[in-house]
mmCIF file of C-alpha atoms in Angstrom:
data_model
loop_
_atom_site.group_PDB
_atom_site.id
_atom_site.type_symbol
_atom_site.label_atom_id
_atom_site.label_comp_id
_atom_site.label_asym_id
_atom_site.label_seq_id
_atom_site.Cartn_x
_atom_site.Cartn_y
_atom_site.Cartn_z
ATOM 1 C CA MET A 1 -34.704 0.883 4.605
ATOM 2 C CA THR A 2 -31.207 2.259 5.148
ATOM 3 C CA LYS A 3 -31.070 5.064 7.694
ATOM 4 C CA ASN A 4 -29.480 8.362 6.861
ATOM 5 C CA PRO A 5 -26.451 8.726 9.200
ATOM 6 C CA LEU A 6 -25.513 12.227 8.065
ATOM 7 C CA LYS A 7 -29.076 13.630 8.203
ATOM 8 C CA THR A 8 -28.884 14.602 4.551
ATOM 9 C CA ASP A 9 -30.002 13.001 1.310
ATOM 10 C CA LEU A 10 -28.965 9.379 0.793
ATOM 11 C CA LEU A 11 -27.017 10.193 -2.363
ATOM 12 C CA SER A 12 -24.683 12.367 -0.290
ATOM 13 C CA ALA A 13 -24.171 9.530 2.176
ATOM 14 C CA VAL A 14 -22.813 7.275 -0.579
ATOM 15 C CA ASP A 15 -20.822 9.969 -2.367
ATOM 16 C CA LEU A 16 -17.596 9.753 -0.344
ATOM 17 C CA ARG A 17 -15.012 12.520 -0.481
ATOM 18 C CA LEU A 18 -11.461 12.422 0.814
ATOM 19 C CA ASN A 19 -10.870 15.596 2.831
ATOM 20 C CA PRO A 20 -8.223 14.893 5.486
ATOM 21 C CA MET A 21 -6.884 18.433 5.874
ATOM 22 C CA LYS A 22 -4.864 18.792 9.088
ATOM 23 C CA PHE A 23 -4.933 14.995 9.533
ATOM 24 C CA ASN A 24 -1.860 13.713 11.370
ATOM 25 C CA GLY A 25 -1.999 10.116 12.575
ATOM 26 C CA VAL A 26 0.261 7.208 13.498
ATOM 27 C CA TYR A 27 -0.630 3.783 12.134
ATOM 28 C CA GLY A 28 0.444 0.392 13.359
ATOM 29 C CA CYS A 29 1.399 -1.598 10.248
ATOM 30 C CA MET A 30 1.483 -5.399 10.192
ATOM 31 C CA ILE A 31 2.019 -7.790 7.304
ATOM 32 C CA GLU A 32 2.189 -11.568 7.558
ATOM 33 C CA PHE A 33 3.419 -13.837 4.768
ATOM 34 C CA GLN A 34 2.172 -17.409 5.124
ATOM 35 C CA SER A 35 3.536 -20.336 3.136
ATOM 36 C CA ASP A 36 2.753 -24.041 3.406
ATOM 37 C CA ASN A 37 5.215 -24.564 6.251
ATOM 38 C CA GLU A 38 5.922 -21.242 7.932
ATOM 39 C CA ALA A 39 4.872 -17.648 8.488
ATOM 40 C CA HIS A 40 6.773 -14.358 8.738
ATOM 41 C CA LEU A 41 5.278 -11.348 10.494
ATOM 42 C CA VAL A 42 6.683 -7.840 9.926
ATOM 43 C CA ARG A 43 5.437 -4.853 11.895
ATOM 44 C CA TYR A 44 6.356 -1.214 12.399
ATOM 45 C CA LYS A 45 4.723 2.202 12.773
ATOM 46 C CA GLN A 46 4.247 4.985 10.238
ATOM 47 C CA ARG A 47 3.031 8.550 10.543
ATOM 48 C CA PHE A 48 0.737 9.921 7.813
ATOM 49 C CA GLU A 49 0.233 13.666 7.649
ATOM 50 C CA CYS A 50 -1.835 15.614 5.111
ATOM 51 C CA ILE A 51 0.311 18.601 4.163
ATOM 52 C CA GLY A 52 -1.705 20.291 1.441
ATOM 53 C CA LYS A 53 -4.055 20.280 -1.530
ATOM 54 C CA ASP A 54 -3.689 21.792 -4.998
ATOM 55 C CA ARG A 55 -6.244 23.493 -7.254
ATOM 56 C CA LYS A 56 -7.248 20.166 -8.792
ATOM 57 C CA ASP A 57 -8.000 18.741 -5.334
ATOM 58 C CA ASN A 58 -4.966 16.458 -5.432
ATOM 59 C CA LEU A 59 -3.796 15.838 -1.867
ATOM 60 C CA ASN A 60 -0.260 15.568 -0.523
ATOM 61 C CA PHE A 61 0.629 13.211 2.313
ATOM 62 C CA ARG A 62 3.937 13.154 4.170
ATOM 63 C CA ILE A 63 4.898 9.719 5.460
ATOM 64 C CA THR A 64 7.573 9.000 8.051
ATOM 65 C CA ARG A 65 8.474 5.559 9.336
ATOM 66 C CA PHE A 66 9.417 4.875 12.929
ATOM 67 C CA GLU A 67 12.856 3.372 13.392
ATOM 68 C CA ASP A 68 11.953 0.111 15.139
ATOM 69 C CA ILE A 69 11.021 -2.770 12.820
ATOM 70 C CA TYR A 70 10.125 -6.235 14.127
ATOM 71 C CA ILE A 71 10.223 -9.556 12.290
ATOM 72 C CA ASN A 72 8.325 -12.309 14.093
ATOM 73 C CA ASP A 73 8.257 -9.967 17.115
ATOM 74 C CA LYS A 74 12.048 -9.664 17.210
ATOM 75 C CA LYS A 75 14.386 -6.991 15.946
ATOM 76 C CA PRO A 76 16.499 -8.127 12.960
ATOM 77 C CA SER A 77 20.178 -8.913 13.475
ATOM 78 C CA VAL A 78 22.233 -5.832 14.262
ATOM 79 C CA PHE A 79 24.107 -5.759 10.948
ATOM 80 C CA LEU A 80 21.100 -6.354 8.707
ATOM 81 C CA HIS A 81 19.044 -3.875 10.677
ATOM 82 C CA GLU A 82 21.798 -1.271 10.473
ATOM 83 C CA LEU A 83 22.358 -1.651 6.743
ATOM 84 C CA GLY A 84 18.692 -1.992 5.815
ATOM 85 C CA HIS A 85 17.734 0.978 7.951
ATOM 86 C CA ALA A 86 20.570 3.068 6.512
ATOM 87 C CA VAL A 87 19.358 2.422 2.956
ATOM 88 C CA SER A 88 15.615 2.778 3.580
ATOM 89 C CA SER A 89 15.987 5.792 5.871
ATOM 90 C CA VAL A 90 16.654 8.025 2.845
ATOM 91 C CA LEU A 91 13.051 7.452 1.709
ATOM 92 C CA TYR A 92 11.646 9.399 4.624
ATOM 93 C CA PRO A 93 10.028 11.780 4.796
ATOM 94 C CA LEU A 94 8.201 10.437 1.736
ATOM 95 C CA ASP A 95 5.758 12.861 0.091
ATOM 96 C CA ILE A 96 2.995 11.192 -1.931
ATOM 97 C CA GLU A 97 0.370 12.867 -4.053
ATOM 98 C CA CYS A 98 -3.006 11.200 -4.497
ATOM 99 C CA ASN A 99 -6.087 12.335 -6.375
ATOM 100 C CA ARG A 100 -9.391 13.236 -4.719
ATOM 101 C CA MET A 101 -10.513 9.586 -4.950
ATOM 102 C CA GLY A 102 -7.469 8.548 -2.901
ATOM 103 C CA ASP A 103 -5.533 6.921 -5.769
ATOM 104 C CA PHE A 104 -1.711 7.071 -5.809
ATOM 105 C CA ARG A 105 -0.374 9.571 -8.370
ATOM 106 C CA THR A 106 3.316 10.250 -7.728
ATOM 107 C CA VAL A 107 6.087 10.964 -5.235
ATOM 108 C CA THR A 108 6.635 14.716 -5.107
ATOM 109 C CA ASN A 109 9.990 14.838 -3.303
ATOM 110 C CA PHE A 110 11.954 12.379 -5.447
ATOM 111 C CA LYS A 111 14.768 14.918 -6.027
ATOM 112 C CA GLU A 112 15.207 15.322 -2.278
ATOM 113 C CA ILE A 113 15.324 11.552 -1.834
ATOM 114 C CA GLN A 114 17.937 11.307 -4.599
ATOM 115 C CA LYS A 115 20.074 13.874 -2.828
ATOM 116 C CA ARG A 116 19.782 12.024 0.473
ATOM 117 C CA TRP A 117 20.748 8.781 -1.258
ATOM 118 C CA THR A 118 23.788 10.305 -2.973
ATOM 119 C CA ASP A 119 25.119 11.413 0.412
ATOM 120 C CA LYS A 120 24.189 8.159 2.163
ATOM 121 C CA LYS A 121 25.645 5.954 -0.583
ATOM 122 C CA ALA A 122 29.028 7.686 -0.373
ATOM 123 C CA SER A 123 29.003 7.218 3.407
ATOM 124 C CA LEU A 124 28.079 3.527 3.163
ATOM 125 C CA LEU A 125 30.681 2.720 0.501
ATOM 126 C CA ALA A 126 33.331 4.388 2.668
ATOM 127 C CA GLN A 127 32.203 2.294 5.639
ATOM 128 C CA TYR A 128 31.700 -1.131 4.027
ATOM 129 C CA LYS A 129 34.119 -2.941 1.706
ATOM 130 C CA ASP A 130 32.599 -6.429 1.687
ATOM 131 C CA GLU A 131 31.612 -7.406 -1.874
ATOM 132 C CA SER A 132 28.128 -8.612 -0.933
ATOM 133 C CA VAL A 133 27.399 -5.340 0.866
ATOM 134 C CA VAL A 134 28.718 -3.268 -2.046
ATOM 135 C CA ASN A 135 26.510 -5.261 -4.420
ATOM 136 C CA TYR A 136 23.512 -4.630 -2.138
ATOM 137 C CA ILE A 137 24.208 -0.886 -2.144
ATOM 138 C CA ASN A 138 24.698 -0.768 -5.919
ATOM 139 C CA LYS A 139 21.471 -2.695 -6.444
ATOM 140 C CA ALA A 140 19.631 -0.158 -4.300
ATOM 141 C CA SER A 141 21.134 2.602 -6.441
ATOM 142 C CA LYS A 142 19.471 1.245 -9.570
ATOM 143 C CA THR A 143 16.126 1.967 -7.923
ATOM 144 C CA LEU A 144 16.910 5.116 -5.975
ATOM 145 C CA GLU A 145 18.605 6.882 -8.877
ATOM 146 C CA ASN A 146 15.887 6.217 -11.481
ATOM 147 C CA GLU A 147 12.492 7.886 -11.033
ATOM 148 C CA HIS A 148 10.542 5.306 -13.051
ATOM 149 C CA ARG A 149 11.995 2.388 -11.079
ATOM 150 C CA PHE A 150 11.566 4.288 -7.840
ATOM 151 C CA LEU A 151 7.854 4.935 -8.430
ATOM 152 C CA ALA A 152 7.330 1.291 -9.362
ATOM 153 C CA LYS A 153 9.084 0.300 -6.135
ATOM 154 C CA MET A 154 6.897 2.585 -4.029
ATOM 155 C CA LYS A 155 3.757 1.246 -5.684
ATOM 156 C CA SER A 156 4.887 -2.295 -4.825
ATOM 157 C CA ASP A 157 4.780 -1.500 -1.101
ATOM 158 C CA TYR A 158 1.746 -3.321 0.343
ATOM 159 C CA PHE A 159 0.835 -0.568 2.802
ATOM 160 C CA LEU A 160 1.064 2.238 0.261
ATOM 161 C CA ALA A 161 -0.726 0.167 -2.381
ATOM 162 C CA LEU A 162 -3.641 -0.491 -0.029
ATOM 163 C CA TYR A 163 -3.791 2.965 1.537
ATOM 164 C CA PHE A 164 -3.775 4.870 -1.754
ATOM 165 C CA LYS A 165 -6.633 3.223 -3.609
ATOM 166 C CA PRO A 166 -9.668 4.923 -5.240
ATOM 167 C CA ILE A 167 -12.247 4.284 -2.521
ATOM 168 C CA PHE A 168 -13.505 7.864 -2.084
ATOM 169 C CA LEU A 169 -16.099 8.131 -4.840
ATOM 170 C CA TYR A 170 -19.768 7.704 -5.661
ATOM 171 C CA TYR A 171 -21.114 4.256 -4.793
ATOM 172 C CA THR A 172 -24.440 4.584 -6.664
ATOM 173 C CA ALA A 173 -27.880 3.999 -5.158
ATOM 174 C CA SER A 174 -27.115 0.258 -4.904
ATOM 175 C CA PHE A 175 -24.115 0.978 -2.628
ATOM 176 C CA ASN A 176 -21.709 -1.039 -4.766
ATOM 177 C CA PHE A 177 -20.116 -1.522 -8.177
ATOM 178 C CA GLU A 178 -17.599 -3.766 -9.920
ATOM 179 C CA THR A 179 -14.172 -2.523 -10.884
ATOM 180 C CA ASN A 180 -10.574 -3.617 -11.440
ATOM 181 C CA LEU A 181 -7.805 -2.982 -8.913
ATOM 182 C CA SER A 182 -4.185 -4.089 -8.951
ATOM 183 C CA PHE A 183 -2.089 -5.130 -5.964
ATOM 184 C CA PRO A 184 1.657 -5.867 -5.630
ATOM 185 C CA VAL A 185 1.322 -9.523 -4.635
ATOM 186 C CA LEU A 186 4.381 -10.377 -6.783
ATOM 187 C CA GLY A 187 6.679 -7.978 -4.937
ATOM 188 C CA SER A 188 8.572 -5.745 -7.353
ATOM 189 C CA ALA A 189 7.103 -7.446 -10.443
ATOM 190 C CA LYS A 190 4.118 -5.954 -12.268
ATOM 191 C CA PRO A 191 1.071 -5.727 -9.933
ATOM 192 C CA VAL A 192 -1.607 -8.372 -10.343
ATOM 193 C CA ASN A 193 -5.071 -7.382 -11.538
ATOM 194 C CA PHE A 194 -8.151 -8.302 -9.499
ATOM 195 C CA THR A 195 -11.779 -7.943 -10.563
ATOM 196 C CA VAL A 196 -13.574 -6.856 -7.404
ATOM 197 C CA ASN A 197 -16.872 -5.769 -5.982
ATOM 198 C CA GLN A 198 -16.475 -2.517 -4.037
ATOM 199 C CA ARG A 199 -19.314 -1.625 -1.672
ATOM 200 C CA ILE A 200 -20.388 0.421 1.307
ATOM 201 C CA ASP A 201 -21.451 -1.635 4.324
ATOM 202 C CA GLU A 202 -25.113 -0.679 4.777
ATOM 203 C CA LYS A 203 -25.371 -2.089 8.304
ATOM 204 C CA ALA A 204 -22.358 -0.047 9.400
ATOM 205 C CA LEU A 205 -23.935 3.018 7.786
ATOM 206 C CA GLU A 206 -27.016 2.524 9.952
ATOM 207 C CA ARG A 207 -24.700 2.716 12.991
ATOM 208 C CA ASN A 208 -23.241 6.011 11.780
ATOM 209 C CA ALA A 209 -20.043 4.306 10.629
ATOM 210 C CA TYR A 210 -18.359 3.865 7.271
ATOM 211 C CA LYS A 211 -16.857 0.583 6.096
ATOM 212 C CA ILE A 212 -15.855 -0.196 2.522
ATOM 213 C CA HIS A 213 -15.612 -3.834 1.478
ATOM 214 C CA VAL A 214 -13.476 -4.880 -1.499
ATOM 215 C CA SER A 215 -13.597 -8.526 -2.531
ATOM 216 C CA GLY A 216 -12.787 -10.364 -5.726
ATOM 217 C CA THR A 217 -10.589 -12.734 -7.645
ATOM 218 C CA VAL A 218 -7.424 -12.561 -9.721
ATOM 219 C CA ASN A 219 -8.300 -11.664 -13.302
ATOM 220 C CA ASP A 220 -4.880 -11.258 -14.870
ATOM 221 C CA GLU A 221 -3.813 -12.002 -18.431
ATOM 222 C CA ARG A 222 -0.820 -13.889 -17.062
ATOM 223 C CA SER A 223 -1.219 -17.596 -16.378
ATOM 224 C CA LEU A 224 -0.502 -19.319 -13.076
ATOM 225 C CA ALA A 225 2.881 -20.360 -14.479
ATOM 226 C CA ASP A 226 3.636 -16.743 -15.425
ATOM 227 C CA LEU A 227 2.689 -15.515 -11.961
ATOM 228 C CA GLU A 228 4.672 -18.293 -10.304
ATOM 229 C CA GLN A 229 7.786 -17.035 -12.093
ATOM 230 C CA LYS A 230 6.968 -13.349 -11.450
ATOM 231 C CA LEU A 231 6.794 -12.484 -15.122
ATOM 232 C CA ASP A 232 5.515 -9.045 -16.082
ATOM 233 C CA TYR A 233 3.805 -10.245 -19.266
ATOM 234 C CA PRO A 234 2.106 -13.458 -20.502
ATOM 235 C CA ASN A 235 4.464 -16.164 -21.645
ATOM 236 C CA TYR A 236 3.042 -19.573 -20.729
ATOM 237 C CA PRO A 237 -0.416 -20.728 -21.882
ATOM 238 C CA SER A 238 -3.263 -20.374 -19.415
ATOM 239 C CA GLU A 239 -6.117 -22.767 -18.708
ATOM 240 C CA SER A 240 -9.427 -20.944 -18.973
ATOM 241 C CA GLU A 241 -10.651 -22.082 -15.541
ATOM 242 C CA GLU A 242 -7.475 -21.407 -13.568
ATOM 243 C CA ASP A 243 -8.125 -20.327 -9.984
ATOM 244 C CA LYS A 244 -5.306 -17.842 -9.384
ATOM 245 C CA GLY A 245 -6.400 -16.397 -6.060
ATOM 246 C CA SER A 246 -8.657 -13.906 -4.319
ATOM 247 C CA CYS A 247 -8.648 -10.845 -2.062
ATOM 248 C CA THR A 248 -10.823 -9.585 0.766
ATOM 249 C CA ILE A 249 -10.198 -6.063 2.088
ATOM 250 C CA THR A 250 -12.085 -3.866 4.526
ATOM 251 C CA TYR A 251 -11.486 -0.124 4.872
ATOM 252 C CA TYR A 252 -12.608 1.530 8.112
ATOM 253 C CA LEU A 253 -13.274 5.251 7.691
ATOM 254 C CA ASN A 254 -13.945 7.950 10.234
ATOM 255 C CA ASN A 255 -17.598 8.925 10.620
ATOM 256 C CA ALA A 256 -17.383 11.829 8.209
ATOM 257 C CA ALA A 257 -15.616 9.564 5.672
ATOM 258 C CA GLN A 258 -12.693 11.973 5.389
ATOM 259 C CA PHE A 259 -9.738 9.671 6.061
ATOM 260 C CA ILE A 260 -8.835 6.022 6.593
ATOM 261 C CA ALA A 261 -8.910 4.823 10.206
ATOM 262 C CA GLY A 262 -7.893 1.238 9.443
ATOM 263 C CA ILE A 263 -7.389 -1.423 6.777
ATOM 264 C CA ASP A 264 -7.707 -5.192 7.063
ATOM 265 C CA GLY A 265 -6.734 -7.167 3.958
ATOM 266 C CA VAL A 266 -6.216 -10.837 3.076
ATOM 267 C CA PHE A 267 -4.805 -12.185 -0.185
ATOM 268 C CA ASP A 268 -5.223 -15.931 -0.814
ATOM 269 C CA LEU A 269 -2.884 -16.891 -3.633
ATOM 270 C CA LYS A 270 -2.415 -20.009 -5.747
ATOM 271 C CA PHE A 271 1.097 -18.993 -6.822
ATOM 272 C CA GLY A 272 4.405 -17.918 -5.289
ATOM 273 C CA THR A 273 5.962 -18.900 -2.001
ATOM 274 C CA SER A 274 3.479 -16.938 0.141
ATOM 275 C CA LYS A 275 0.092 -18.600 -0.248
ATOM 276 C CA LYS A 276 -1.625 -16.100 2.021
ATOM 277 C CA VAL A 277 -0.736 -12.494 2.816
ATOM 278 C CA LYS A 278 -2.458 -10.628 5.654
ATOM 279 C CA VAL A 279 -2.105 -6.846 5.885
ATOM 280 C CA LYS A 280 -3.342 -4.601 8.693
ATOM 281 C CA MET A 281 -3.120 -0.859 9.325
ATOM 282 C CA PHE A 282 -4.806 0.754 12.320
ATOM 283 C CA LEU A 283 -4.641 4.198 13.882
ATOM 284 C CA LEU A 284 -2.761 4.302 17.165
ATOM 285 C CA GLU A 285 -3.047 8.034 17.798
#
C-alpha cells in the first residue's frame, strides 16, 4: 500500500498544486539533437523567477538567459555569437503567464520586447550592411513585430514547451491518466500531438519525493511524409500503422510539489533530420 508522504489523506497527495511564490532558481539547460551520423549539443543557463499571481491563480514567471551559450562544448564563432546574441537578447527578461496547472498561456511583456527590438534593429542595421545579415535581421522582425508569430515562436522553444505543461493537477486514485500533449519537435512548424500516459511515480512518493512520468507516442493527423516536410496540416496520405515516434519525459518536483526541480526528456522520431532529441533542465542554485 502506498505510504502517505505528506501525512494527510492520499487524495491530497495526488492532487498537485503549483505554488512557487518567491521561487527564484537557475537551471542548467541542455538539448542534444542526434541524427544518423552526428550529434549537436547546445547548453546554457536560465533564471526562472515567480513574480506574482492574479485573482484567477494564473502565475507569472520572469525568465532571463545567461549570456554564455555553448555548442558541442564550444562557444560559437565570434560573429555568429555576436549577431545571434544581439537579436535574442531583446527577448529577456521574458515574462510568461501560466495557469494554475502550469500550462503556458501568454507572454505578458510583448510590448516591452517590441520596444527593445525596435531600438536594437535600428542599431544593427546601422552597424551591418551585408545583404545576408540584413536579411537575417528582417526575418527576425517578422517574428518580433507580430504578436501571433512571436507567441508561436516562444511555444516552439523546447525548454519553455516542456517547463510550461499541465502537470500540476489531480492524478486520480490510480495515480495516472491518459491525455494529449503537443511538443515542438518540428521547430517553428505546428507542434506535434502525442497521446501520453501521465502518472505519479508511486515508489518515489513512498520516499517522500515527487516524480511525474509522461510517456507516449505520436498521434498526429499528419502523415510521416507531412511531418518530414514540416507541414502544418495533412497533405499526403497516411498509412494506418505508421510509427511516427515516441516521447519519454520525467519531471522532478520539490517535496511539496510546488515547483519543478528538473526535467529529463527524450523524443525518438521517425521523421526529420534529428532522429532523437534529448532535453534536460536541472536546478543549479
